[in-house]
Every structure is written in structure tokens, then in C-alpha cells.
Amino acid sequence: MMQQVADILSNIEKLIAELPLQREPQGLYAPIGYSMQNGGKRIRPLLTVLACQMFDNQKTDDAYTPAIAWEMFHNFTLLHDDLMDNAPMRRGKPTVYTKWNANTAILSGDTMLVEAFRILHQTKSDNFSQIIELFTKTAEEVCEGQMFDMEFETRNNITESEYINMIRLKTSVLIGACLKTGALTGNATHNDAQLMYDFGINLGLAFQLRDDWLDTFGNAETFGKRIGGDIVSSKKTYLLVKLLQSASTADSEQITFWLNRKIFDEQEKISFITSMYKKYEIDRIGQAKVEEYGDKALQTLRQIGNNSKIDITQLQEISNKLLNRNK
Amino acid sequence: MMQQVADILSNIEKLIAELPLQREPQGLYAPIGYSMQNGGKRIRPLLTVLACQMFDNQKTDDAYTPAIAWEMFHNFTLLHDDLMDNAPMRRGKPTVYTKWNANTAILSGDTMLVEAFRILHQTKSDNFSQIIELFTKTAEEVCEGQMFDMEFETRNNITESEYINMIRLKTSVLIGACLKTGALTGNATHNDAQLMYDFGINLGLAFQLRDDWLDTFGNAETFGKRIGGDIVSSKKTYLLVKLLQSASTADSEQITFWLNRKIFDEQEKISFITSMYKKYEIDRIGQAKVEEYGDKALQTLRQIGNNSKIDITQLQEISNKLLNRNK
């Protein structure tokens, strides 16, 4: 029988709540429990389970183990990234290094990475060795993406392809790998498993580019974060990379001046950079790029459905929700 | 044919030099290469290979893969521990967070942990699943040991058994697991593999207790580090734990006064604490504990040799060298 999204999400929550984290030393394990219960949407494990079910709903239950491993890995990256980025809050709650301290954040994060592998190793699948290879390669790539992201902070000459490659590594390979893990657990053909990965890459790119766009052009009420945060912190987003590429020499000088200013009026900076985005049509270009990758993603998904005569409805609905489309 | 220790060590160096670390982003991988080439003695991978060879010298070549995984894991712990302990130097060279920065130390360390698993997963052995389970459990325990060690910094009432448990987790389980990994690769019986683990636990405890002892009572020329470093930093060593347990109330007050002082003459502190160690015979007690665990270790090793009629000479020699014994 097909499991519905709501049921899968409730199973995932239950499995996370049952993780053996009531252990000594509590100084090590309590921050892991806290991180895992941070109110995340569980998109990644959901994608793993849905992808498996799409290919073989007899195997759905086997997909939960690697799904939880992916969620543990994802939360490990958030824990260490928050420390590296000096982010004091996440989803309205203090981050681990704020609530405890930097050393706890390092060591509890390390333990989460080990735990992710411990859970992964319990996966029951004919494709076990492919799954652990995919997991390990992806984990490595996510670290590479975070390093590129940190390196970009001090550079003003990032090309579009460098930027896309960075978000591919930092965000999209994880989405692709969660989907492919599910496909492999469901014994998809090699070709379908690869298409699921490609679907995830494009979905992840569209999702991240949309996040960049919303941070400047979104609706404060529905976005949940303050509008213009990326502009205030001079974050290298897709919009900024495109703007620095398109602007005239005179405008570039002004933009760089604002990016480098240490003391400034935040609203003034947001207004100026936003006006530049509009002048060079970066809002439209950014939105078009989201559409482009979103279309590619959904096209790939339909291709899998047609190839193998299987039902893609659940993944299609989730994707549309993630991309906030009406169809 | 039996491989000699010198040949094994040179094979290990060659495999480490061949690791694929000439990759982008260099900011991520160069610190890993630097960490792996830090002049370590490669004791852990050596133990893995020797343990395998002892049980089946046809399998020796298969032991190098998990051996390198263990060495990568060990160097990951050093990298993150140095950051957490604010240790600027290791073996006469700046540590990664000093040479690069804290974020690089975090992220390159994370990548080393992933790399350790990537290498481990390539192990060829009938006992593959036992080996990855042992690796993961041990990695978790080493993190627990480091957390206990950090927690002990702010406590003055640590019991002997708490201290022994901490060094067991932080140091000994890794030695035990390296040896057991080799035994499993060499298809040792379940019983022998477990005895190899126990041998490693006792060897590791003796080694760590000896290190504590040498830091205060060693010979500056042969020890390689400055004598009294642990006393200066008020580090909770076996000696200090035993002293705080044995001292009279009056002496305890004086000792605690010295431990808590922020500004002091280092030589004066070393002289005072050392005199207390002598007064309460802590030097003798410490040395006796080293002997006790060392004896247990070698006894267990001989038991394996007798059980299975196999040659323990290589491991016996290495152990005696580690414990600096003449026989």
C-alpha cells in the first residue's frame, strides 16, 4: 500500500525521537537531540522515502534507515555551518554554539557525522555498496561547497558558473543523493537512479536560487525571514554575482563601496542595492533562472515516469510546493 | 612471506603520499595533506597490519586499506582536538587552525572524517560489516572520551575509575580497534579478535598512563616535550587525580590554590606539585599502574599466541618499545 506524505513525515519524526541520544556524556548527546528537534521540514528524508516508494512500494520501509542517516548528516552540516558563519539563531532558537559553546558545537557535530554513518550502515538493500559510496562522495562534496562559499566571501569576481557550481555542491548534491538513495533502495534501474539524481540537482538549484531571490524580492510575511538580510551582510548570492557582472564601471564602484562599508544605514543599503538589481533587471534574470532549473527538474521527473510507467504524482506535488508553483 | 616492520611503515607512507588530496578547493584539501604528513609514528596503522599478518599473512595486503582509514581518523581527531584545546603547535609545527584558521580546521577536519569512512568502505574482507561497525562505535567512543576530558577541566573531584574510563575512551579503544580490525581482516576467530581488542585496551591504558608519568618524571632529552607542561596547565592527569584523592586537607588546599592560580612562577608551581607527588608516592603509584596494565596487555598477547599457536613476536616487540621496556 502506498504511504501518504503525512504518514511518512510522522514516521520520520517518530524514528528521530527514538534515536538513542539519552546517553552519557550528556554534554555530547544533548546538543545532538536539540539539533535534530529544531523544527526542520524533513524534506530530505521525505524525498528518500518517496523516491523508494515510487519504484517499489514493497521496499518503502527499508528506505527509512538511509533517510534518517541523511537527515542526521544534514543537521550535522547546519550545526557546523552555524558555528563557521557565526549564526546565533536558527529557526528562532539559539544555535548550539550559542546555547552551549564552540567546542561542544565542534564535538557534537563530529559525533553526528559518525552517527549518520552508523545509521547508514544499517541500511538493508541489494545496492548497499552503491548507497554508501554515494553517501560518502556527497558528504565530501557538501564540505567542498561550504569551503567555496567561505572563499567567495572575500572575492568580488565570482563567475556565474563558479556560483552555480558552489550551490550545486553545497545544496543540490544532497537533494540529488537523497532521491537517488531512495531510488537505489527501491531497486530502480541504473538509468532511472541517475535520472532521479539529475532531477534532484535541478530541483536543488532552483530551490537555492529561489531562496536567494526571495531574500530580496520576497514577501516579508510569507518568507519568514527579514527581507534584505543577504544585502545587509553583502552575501554573495546569485543576484549579486549577476549584478557585479552586468553593472557599468561607475555603478560597480558604487556597489563595491556599499559592499565594503562597515558602518552604514541598513535600509539605505537595501534600497540602493535593490535599485541596482532593478536597473539591471536582475530580479527578472534571477526569476528566469529559477524557472529554468525548475522546468528541467520537472521534465526529468516526467521522463522517469514515462520511461518506467510509474506514478510520479507525490514527488511532483512536493517539488511544486518547494518551488511554490501552482501547477 | 612475512612483511617486516620497516617495510610495512614504508608501504604506509607511500599509501598516505598517494591519497588524492591535490584537489580543488585547495583551501580544503591542503590542510588535510599537511595533517597527514605531520611526522607521526604511524603506530595505529602498523598495529592493524601486524595484527592481520599474525593471523594470516596471505591477507596482509588487504589490511592496508582499513589501516589507512584508522590513520586518517586518528589525524582527524588530532586536528579538531588541537583547535578545541587551543594548541598552537604539534610536533614542532603550527597546527592547522594556527597556520590557516579555525573555520578551515573545522571543515578540513570534517572532510578527513568523511575520507576515513570513504577509505574504510573500500576494505576487502569477509568481516566487512563487523569492521565498519567496530570503526563507527570506536569513532563515537573517541568523541565521548574527548568530551569527558573537556568536562574534567572544570572538576576537582574526578575518581580514578572516571579517569581510567576517560583515557580508555579517548585513547585505548582506538588502539584496541586498530588491532581488532587487523585480526578481523586476517579472519581470526571471534575469541582471538576479542582478545586482540583487550590487548589493545590495556596497551593503550599503559601507554597513556606512561605519557602522564613522563610529563612530570621523564627525562627532558628523551621525552621530547618540556617536563612539567601538564603541571603548568593544571591538566587532570592520572597523577593529579591520585594526588587530589590522597592528600591531607591542608595539602589539598595548597594544591587547589596552585591549580587555580592564574598568575604564577611556572618553575615554582612545578616544584611544589612535584614535591607533593613525591610526598604521597604518586610517582611510584603511577609507575606501578603502568606496569599493571602493561603486564595485562602482554599476558593477553601471549594467551593469543598459545591459543592459536601463532607468532606474536612482532607485536611483542612493538609493545615493549611503546612501553619502553627492555624485554
XYZ file of C-alpha atoms in Angstrom:
654
model
C 0.000 0.000 0.000
C 1.239 3.490 -0.787
C 2.244 5.559 2.239
C 0.933 9.137 2.229
C 3.225 12.127 2.793
C 1.703 12.944 6.190
C 2.229 9.362 7.381
C 5.802 9.288 6.134
C 6.561 12.546 7.927
C 5.089 11.223 11.136
C 7.135 8.004 10.824
C 10.272 10.093 10.311
C 9.543 12.156 13.438
C 8.972 9.006 15.433
C 12.276 7.465 14.292
C 14.138 10.664 15.131
C 12.525 10.802 18.576
C 13.658 7.206 19.168
C 17.330 7.825 18.368
C 19.497 6.623 21.294
C 20.584 10.080 22.484
C 19.764 9.839 26.211
C 23.343 8.825 26.850
C 26.433 9.854 28.778
C 28.168 12.185 28.371
C 25.006 14.293 28.168
C 27.241 17.259 27.274
C 27.886 15.476 23.980
C 24.491 13.929 23.174
C 22.021 16.567 24.418
C 23.104 19.076 21.713
C 22.545 16.349 19.103
C 18.982 15.791 20.308
C 18.465 19.555 20.346
C 19.754 19.857 16.763
C 17.606 17.017 15.486
C 14.492 18.559 17.061
C 14.940 22.008 15.570
C 11.662 22.134 13.684
C 13.063 21.315 10.249
C 10.714 20.284 7.466
C 12.342 16.836 6.959
C 12.353 17.383 3.203
C 15.457 15.279 2.578
C 14.359 12.077 4.329
C 10.885 12.525 2.837
C 12.406 12.620 -0.659
C 14.357 9.407 0.048
C 11.244 7.537 1.171
C 9.059 8.875 -1.653
C 11.677 8.040 -4.285
C 11.917 4.469 -2.990
C 8.145 4.028 -2.867
C 7.791 5.281 -6.434
C 9.920 2.388 -7.712
C 8.854 -0.362 -5.326
C 6.357 0.205 -2.548
C 7.248 -3.180 -1.027
C 10.628 -1.631 -0.133
C 9.331 1.634 1.366
C 10.062 0.570 4.950
C 13.705 -0.139 4.073
C 14.164 3.457 2.910
C 13.669 4.962 6.374
C 17.109 3.934 7.630
C 19.140 5.772 4.975
C 16.548 8.596 5.105
C 17.312 9.189 8.802
C 21.042 8.960 8.046
C 20.620 11.783 5.503
C 18.649 13.901 7.972
C 21.366 13.380 10.596
C 24.021 14.363 8.050
C 22.038 17.457 7.004
C 21.690 18.595 10.629
C 25.406 17.986 11.198
C 26.173 20.410 8.361
C 23.804 23.016 9.830
C 25.440 22.692 13.261
C 28.985 23.206 11.956
C 27.950 25.825 9.364
C 26.217 27.918 12.042
C 29.463 27.925 14.036
C 31.581 28.793 10.985
C 29.135 31.504 9.893
C 28.713 32.901 13.437
C 24.942 32.478 13.123
C 23.496 32.894 16.637
C 19.954 31.783 15.768
C 18.273 29.150 13.591
C 14.508 28.954 13.204
C 14.029 31.273 16.158
C 16.161 29.207 18.556
C 19.768 29.729 19.682
C 22.262 27.633 17.716
C 24.333 25.006 19.535
C 27.485 27.098 19.855
C 25.389 29.924 21.372
C 23.406 27.715 23.747
C 26.474 25.647 24.722
C 29.868 26.709 23.338
C 32.120 26.388 20.289
C 33.904 23.231 21.478
C 30.598 21.488 22.108
C 29.434 22.516 18.643
C 32.586 21.030 17.093
C 32.489 17.764 19.029
C 28.719 17.153 18.972
C 28.811 17.893 15.237
C 31.612 15.367 14.739
C 29.570 12.802 16.643
C 26.531 13.498 14.432
C 28.631 12.781 11.350
C 29.715 9.468 12.883
C 26.085 8.736 13.865
C 24.962 9.421 10.295
C 27.350 6.712 9.100
C 26.316 4.366 11.920
C 22.681 4.624 10.835
C 23.567 4.436 7.131
C 25.476 1.199 7.698
C 22.258 -0.443 8.936
C 20.590 0.035 5.541
C 19.155 -3.166 4.081
C 19.461 -3.016 0.304
C 20.842 -5.033 -2.588
C 22.522 -1.780 -3.563
C 24.203 -1.261 -0.175
C 27.677 -0.581 -1.548
C 26.366 1.909 -4.140
C 24.449 3.703 -1.390
C 27.428 4.073 0.962
C 29.618 5.208 -1.917
C 27.035 7.841 -2.903
C 26.682 8.982 0.709
C 30.420 9.385 1.197
C 31.020 11.170 -2.100
C 28.128 13.527 -1.405
C 29.331 14.286 2.128
C 32.718 15.216 0.676
C 31.111 17.463 -1.951
C 28.988 19.284 0.631
C 32.201 20.127 2.536
C 33.725 21.368 -0.728
C 30.668 23.561 -1.340
C 30.914 25.106 2.124
C 34.618 25.852 1.551
C 33.892 27.543 -1.806
C 31.115 29.551 -0.121
C 33.541 30.761 2.567
C 36.208 31.548 -0.036
C 33.711 33.574 -2.083
C 33.185 35.931 0.879
C 36.481 37.651 0.152
C 36.172 37.702 -3.661
C 34.265 40.138 -5.900
C 34.951 38.434 -9.236
C 32.916 35.246 -8.933
C 31.590 33.999 -12.257
C 28.073 32.675 -12.724
C 29.358 29.163 -13.335
C 31.510 29.269 -10.190
C 28.457 30.349 -8.222
C 26.207 27.651 -9.683
C 28.905 25.056 -9.004
C 29.153 26.221 -5.392
C 25.414 25.901 -4.694
C 25.353 22.609 -6.595
C 27.949 21.257 -4.141
C 26.623 22.959 -1.027
C 22.912 22.265 -1.549
C 21.913 20.309 -4.641
C 24.060 17.179 -4.453
C 22.412 16.414 -1.115
C 18.918 16.643 -2.630
C 20.062 14.559 -5.603
C 21.687 11.970 -3.354
C 18.626 11.666 -1.065
C 16.468 10.940 -4.116
C 18.980 8.548 -5.650
C 19.345 6.705 -2.325
C 15.597 6.133 -2.360
C 15.690 5.006 -5.982
C 18.518 2.551 -5.212
C 16.658 1.194 -2.181
C 13.667 0.680 -4.468
C 15.927 -1.190 -6.913
C 15.449 1.329 -9.725
C 17.434 0.700 -12.907
C 20.835 2.359 -13.117
C 19.419 4.813 -15.647
C 16.401 5.779 -13.535
C 18.550 6.166 -10.414
C 20.789 8.559 -12.327
C 17.781 10.494 -13.647
C 16.484 10.833 -10.089
C 19.847 12.305 -9.146
C 19.661 14.783 -12.032
C 16.102 15.689 -11.063
C 17.370 16.420 -7.540
C 20.294 18.518 -8.754
C 17.984 20.772 -10.792
C 15.373 20.900 -8.042
C 18.088 21.861 -5.534
C 19.487 24.583 -7.806
C 16.010 26.047 -8.426
C 15.274 25.908 -4.695
C 18.514 27.676 -3.699
C 18.196 30.322 -6.438
C 14.613 30.950 -5.335
C 15.854 31.357 -1.769
C 18.369 33.968 -2.964
C 15.606 35.763 -4.881
C 13.102 35.686 -2.008
C 15.638 37.166 0.401
C 15.471 40.412 -1.607
C 12.202 40.316 -3.533
C 10.036 38.097 -1.314
C 7.104 38.978 0.868
C 8.256 39.539 4.463
C 5.163 37.847 5.869
C 5.371 34.620 3.915
C 9.210 34.440 3.679
C 9.609 34.112 7.457
C 12.965 35.882 7.475
C 13.595 39.603 7.236
C 13.806 40.890 3.655
C 17.234 42.181 2.592
C 19.328 40.171 5.066
C 21.667 38.997 2.298
C 22.147 42.591 1.097
C 22.944 43.829 4.616
C 25.601 41.131 5.071
C 26.962 41.605 1.495
C 26.391 37.890 0.927
C 27.489 36.570 -2.452
C 24.164 35.443 -3.856
C 23.227 34.696 -7.443
C 21.698 38.176 -7.669
C 24.876 39.891 -6.514
C 27.109 37.785 -8.755
C 24.953 38.712 -11.775
C 24.834 42.373 -10.747
C 28.621 42.658 -10.396
C 28.902 41.043 -13.826
C 26.405 43.388 -15.520
C 26.958 46.773 -13.887
C 28.723 49.684 -15.608
C 32.098 50.744 -14.225
C 30.552 53.714 -12.451
C 27.780 51.632 -10.886
C 30.243 48.880 -9.970
C 32.313 51.341 -7.995
C 29.252 52.476 -6.064
C 28.130 48.893 -5.458
C 31.574 47.864 -4.212
C 31.668 50.920 -1.981
C 28.413 49.767 -0.340
C 29.551 46.146 -0.089
C 32.750 47.137 1.719
C 31.250 49.727 4.097
C 31.474 48.640 7.716
C 29.159 51.287 9.189
C 26.019 52.167 7.273
C 22.263 52.609 7.434
C 20.833 49.174 6.637
C 17.675 50.445 4.939
C 19.737 52.780 2.762
C 21.999 49.914 1.659
C 18.997 47.665 0.912
C 17.337 50.447 -1.138
C 20.446 51.199 -3.137
C 21.373 47.601 -3.983
C 17.720 46.752 -4.751
C 17.525 49.734 -7.113
C 20.630 48.440 -8.883
C 19.042 44.974 -9.167
C 16.039 46.610 -10.822
C 18.141 48.815 -13.110
C 19.967 45.771 -14.471
C 16.830 43.575 -14.397
C 18.498 41.157 -12.012
C 15.130 40.386 -10.383
C 13.796 39.169 -13.734
C 17.034 37.316 -14.592
C 17.033 35.613 -11.187
C 13.407 34.559 -11.500
C 14.033 33.245 -15.033
C 16.887 31.088 -13.734
C 14.641 29.605 -11.052
C 12.099 28.740 -13.760
C 14.780 27.278 -15.990
C 16.084 24.830 -13.373
C 12.587 24.128 -12.055
C 11.415 23.225 -15.564
C 14.433 20.998 -16.111
C 13.759 19.222 -12.826
C 10.105 18.504 -13.557
C 10.888 17.484 -17.135
C 13.380 14.913 -15.848
C 10.828 13.606 -13.373
C 8.219 13.203 -16.121
C 10.800 11.383 -18.224
C 11.272 8.817 -15.440
C 7.521 8.418 -15.140
C 7.177 7.823 -18.874
C 10.199 5.504 -19.102
C 9.119 3.184 -16.375
C 5.360 3.732 -16.369
C 5.380 4.655 -12.693
C 3.447 7.219 -10.712
C 5.369 10.440 -10.110
C 2.470 12.357 -8.522
C 3.823 12.509 -4.959
C 7.244 13.814 -5.980
C 5.671 16.228 -8.447
C 3.486 17.721 -5.721
C 6.381 18.099 -3.287
C 8.516 19.721 -5.988
C 5.794 22.189 -6.892
C 5.384 23.053 -3.225
C 9.131 23.561 -2.837
C 9.211 25.802 -5.897
C 5.947 27.443 -4.816
C 4.286 26.900 -8.136
C 0.599 26.457 -8.711
C 0.986 23.644 -11.174
C 56.121 -14.117 3.226
C 56.125 -12.079 6.422
C 56.444 -8.335 5.927
C 58.943 -6.635 8.224
C 58.025 -3.584 10.314
C 60.260 -1.244 8.299
C 58.657 -2.395 5.035
C 55.157 -2.023 6.425
C 55.931 1.505 7.601
C 57.308 2.431 4.208
C 54.208 0.983 2.488
C 52.013 3.030 4.812
C 53.929 6.228 3.989
C 53.612 5.501 0.297
C 49.841 4.969 0.540
C 49.433 8.184 2.511
C 51.514 10.112 -0.033
C 49.268 8.737 -2.809
C 45.989 9.893 -1.224
C 44.028 12.019 -3.737
C 44.492 15.348 -1.954
C 45.733 17.513 -4.830
C 42.197 18.665 -5.440
C 40.059 21.775 -5.530
C 39.252 23.542 -3.331
C 42.886 23.528 -2.220
C 41.783 25.529 0.835
C 40.012 22.369 1.977
C 42.423 19.610 0.904
C 45.863 21.190 1.509
C 45.338 21.209 5.320
C 44.443 17.506 5.113
C 47.704 16.713 3.323
C 49.566 18.859 5.857
C 47.915 16.978 8.755
C 48.640 13.570 7.289
C 52.322 14.487 6.787
C 52.924 15.695 10.321
C 55.687 13.262 11.175
C 53.564 10.850 13.199
C 54.904 7.414 14.021
C 52.051 5.550 12.238
C 51.650 3.230 15.214
C 47.933 2.639 14.660
C 48.045 1.530 11.019
C 51.153 -0.510 11.805
C 49.249 -2.364 14.523
C 46.403 -3.109 12.096
C 48.746 -4.594 9.503
C 50.798 -6.574 12.052
C 47.660 -7.981 13.693
C 46.346 -9.157 10.339
C 49.648 -10.703 9.331
C 49.873 -12.584 12.628
C 46.667 -14.466 11.809
C 47.009 -14.840 8.048
C 49.948 -13.453 6.135
C 48.134 -14.111 2.854
C 45.730 -11.307 3.855
C 48.352 -8.740 4.912
C 47.873 -6.610 1.801
C 44.141 -6.331 2.492
C 44.846 -4.791 5.906
C 46.399 -1.615 4.484
C 43.069 -0.109 3.442
C 41.465 -0.126 6.912
C 44.885 0.742 8.383
C 44.990 3.987 6.373
C 41.365 4.680 7.337
C 42.387 4.452 11.003
C 45.359 6.758 10.460
C 43.084 9.279 8.721
C 40.622 9.051 11.600
C 43.395 9.489 14.181
C 44.708 12.591 12.415
C 41.163 13.990 12.185
C 40.904 13.750 15.993
C 44.263 15.496 16.421
C 43.190 18.312 14.091
C 39.915 19.009 15.910
C 41.402 18.397 19.395
C 44.181 20.918 18.731
C 41.524 23.515 17.868
C 39.410 22.683 20.937
C 42.479 22.656 23.212
C 43.931 25.857 21.684
C 47.187 24.009 20.984
C 49.229 26.191 18.623
C 51.935 23.614 17.866
C 52.176 19.869 17.253
C 55.488 18.101 16.794
C 57.241 21.434 16.282
C 54.913 22.620 13.512
C 51.968 25.047 13.693
C 48.610 23.290 13.980
C 46.041 23.719 11.192
C 43.959 26.379 12.949
C 47.155 28.406 13.557
C 48.542 28.020 10.032
C 45.133 28.551 8.396
C 42.189 29.472 10.635
C 39.528 27.944 12.890
C 36.927 27.512 10.132
C 39.432 25.693 7.941
C 40.315 23.433 10.876
C 36.640 22.598 11.408
C 35.852 21.941 7.758
C 39.063 20.152 6.765
C 38.661 18.011 9.881
C 35.085 17.139 8.897
C 36.332 16.173 5.453
C 39.016 13.927 6.989
C 36.340 12.088 8.940
C 34.378 11.547 5.718
C 37.595 10.463 3.951
C 38.309 7.963 6.728
C 34.933 6.332 6.034
C 35.479 6.530 2.258
C 38.734 4.585 2.614
C 37.259 2.190 5.184
C 34.406 1.311 2.820
C 36.959 0.021 0.296
C 38.122 -2.693 2.711
C 38.034 -6.189 1.251
C 37.210 -8.651 3.992
C 34.740 -11.407 4.806
C 34.237 -9.495 8.050
C 33.416 -6.183 6.334
C 30.258 -5.474 8.320
C 31.952 -6.256 11.648
C 34.812 -3.937 10.697
C 32.594 -0.966 9.800
C 30.537 -1.495 12.962
C 33.710 -1.527 15.070
C 35.036 1.582 13.329
C 31.826 3.534 13.869
C 31.399 2.515 17.502
C 35.030 3.387 18.221
C 34.763 6.771 16.492
C 31.774 7.566 18.694
C 33.637 6.498 21.842
C 36.660 8.644 20.994
C 34.333 11.672 20.777
C 32.857 10.695 24.166
C 36.369 10.480 25.636
C 37.263 13.953 24.367
C 34.034 15.355 25.877
C 34.799 13.763 29.277
C 38.343 15.159 29.073
C 36.975 18.670 28.448
C 34.406 18.293 31.232
C 37.125 17.175 33.686
C 38.926 20.508 33.213
C 36.405 22.238 35.456
C 36.124 19.465 38.065
C 38.416 18.692 41.016
C 36.648 15.556 42.261
C 37.394 13.081 39.480
C 37.631 9.491 40.674
C 40.319 7.080 39.495
C 37.748 4.963 37.664
C 36.307 8.035 35.910
C 39.806 8.967 34.799
C 40.649 5.469 33.560
C 37.329 5.353 31.713
C 38.103 8.692 30.059
C 41.524 7.618 28.745
C 40.076 4.259 27.732
C 37.587 6.113 25.521
C 39.916 8.852 24.336
C 42.985 6.712 23.616
C 42.691 2.994 24.230
C 39.618 1.991 22.238
C 41.376 3.288 19.127
C 44.423 1.074 19.774
C 42.145 -1.872 20.549
C 40.066 -1.275 17.424
C 43.123 -0.971 15.148
C 44.347 -4.331 16.401
C 40.925 -5.970 16.174
C 40.453 -4.606 12.643
C 43.671 -6.346 11.646
C 42.598 -9.558 13.381
C 39.234 -9.484 11.580
C 40.930 -8.849 8.236
C 43.129 -11.867 8.964
C 39.976 -13.905 9.718
C 40.894 -14.520 13.351
C 38.335 -16.418 15.424
C 35.784 -14.327 17.273
C 37.575 -15.120 20.528
C 41.033 -14.138 19.265
C 39.695 -10.921 17.722
C 38.209 -10.000 21.094
C 41.461 -10.840 22.890
C 43.351 -8.606 20.457
C 40.951 -5.817 21.363
C 41.564 -6.400 25.094
C 45.322 -6.470 24.487
C 44.976 -3.066 22.754
C 42.870 -1.583 25.551
C 45.490 -2.478 28.164
C 48.372 -1.423 25.934
C 46.632 1.911 25.311
C 45.996 2.494 29.013
C 49.604 1.678 29.918
C 50.826 3.945 27.116
C 48.667 6.897 28.198
C 49.495 6.487 31.895
C 53.175 6.335 30.993
C 52.753 9.539 28.993
C 51.208 11.231 32.050
C 54.101 9.973 34.200
C 56.814 11.029 31.744
C 55.406 14.551 31.513
C 56.426 15.065 35.148
C 59.099 12.471 35.886
C 60.602 11.883 32.453
C 63.959 12.877 31.069
C 63.673 16.160 29.144
C 66.122 14.980 26.467
C 64.411 11.706 25.620
C 60.803 12.840 26.287
C 60.884 15.428 23.502
C 58.473 17.756 25.281
C 59.210 20.098 28.155
C 58.930 18.449 31.570
C 56.108 19.746 33.769
C 53.832 21.011 30.990
C 50.836 19.190 32.474
C 51.525 20.731 35.889
C 51.787 24.239 34.454
C 48.431 23.869 32.679
C 46.795 22.143 35.716
C 45.886 19.259 33.410
C 43.860 16.486 35.010
C 46.275 13.582 34.652
C 46.318 10.267 36.465
C 48.959 11.677 38.818
C 46.860 14.693 39.744
C 43.695 12.651 40.185
C 45.536 10.316 42.573
C 47.148 13.224 44.422
C 43.828 15.013 44.998
C 42.469 11.725 46.285
C 45.362 11.065 48.708
C 46.345 14.494 50.026
C 45.515 15.691 53.535
C 43.021 18.523 53.870
C 45.793 21.042 54.470
C 47.832 19.864 51.476
C 44.685 19.719 49.325
C 44.001 23.364 49.999
C 47.509 24.306 48.964
C 47.340 22.143 45.843
C 43.974 23.616 44.834
C 45.352 27.099 45.421
C 48.173 26.378 42.943
C 45.839 24.749 40.412
C 43.536 27.772 40.384
C 46.223 30.491 40.302
C 46.178 32.458 37.061
C 49.499 34.279 37.511
C 52.407 32.326 38.925
C 56.040 31.363 38.516
C 55.991 28.177 36.439
C 59.082 26.622 37.986
C 57.725 27.264 41.469
C 54.430 25.547 40.589
C 56.245 22.560 39.058
C 58.477 22.220 42.151
C 55.577 22.406 44.577
C 53.303 19.935 42.815
C 56.210 17.556 42.151
C 57.124 17.648 45.843
C 53.526 16.730 46.688
C 53.672 13.846 44.199
C 56.769 12.577 45.997
C 55.295 13.111 49.471
C 52.293 10.936 48.574
C 54.371 8.498 46.474
C 52.329 9.297 43.401
C 55.381 8.752 41.178
C 55.631 5.167 42.424
C 51.854 4.601 42.262
C 51.768 5.944 38.694
C 54.651 3.750 37.594
C 53.031 0.706 39.215
C 49.821 1.350 37.266
C 51.771 1.498 34.005
C 53.346 -1.854 34.873
C 49.995 -3.345 35.820
C 48.325 -2.518 32.513
C 51.468 -3.302 30.532
C 51.662 -6.741 32.137
C 47.986 -7.390 31.438
C 48.482 -6.400 27.804
C 51.451 -8.696 27.233
C 49.799 -11.542 29.098
C 46.758 -11.301 26.813
C 49.018 -11.269 23.767
C 50.823 -14.411 24.955
C 47.450 -16.063 25.556
C 46.529 -15.482 21.909
C 49.873 -16.890 20.816
C 49.367 -20.006 22.912
C 45.712 -20.485 21.922
C 46.294 -20.365 18.240
C 49.940 -21.380 18.001
C 50.853 -18.234 16.118
C 53.872 -15.988 16.242
C 53.376 -12.898 18.401
C 56.980 -11.669 18.190
C 56.374 -8.582 16.044
C 53.554 -7.255 18.222
C 55.508 -8.099 21.369
C 58.486 -6.069 20.180
C 56.351 -3.070 19.222
C 54.558 -3.186 22.580
C 57.810 -3.324 24.514
C 59.091 -0.384 22.507
C 55.898 1.596 23.205
C 56.168 0.832 26.898
C 59.929 1.402 26.768
C 60.759 -1.894 28.355
C 63.848 -3.918 27.790
C 62.057 -7.215 27.479
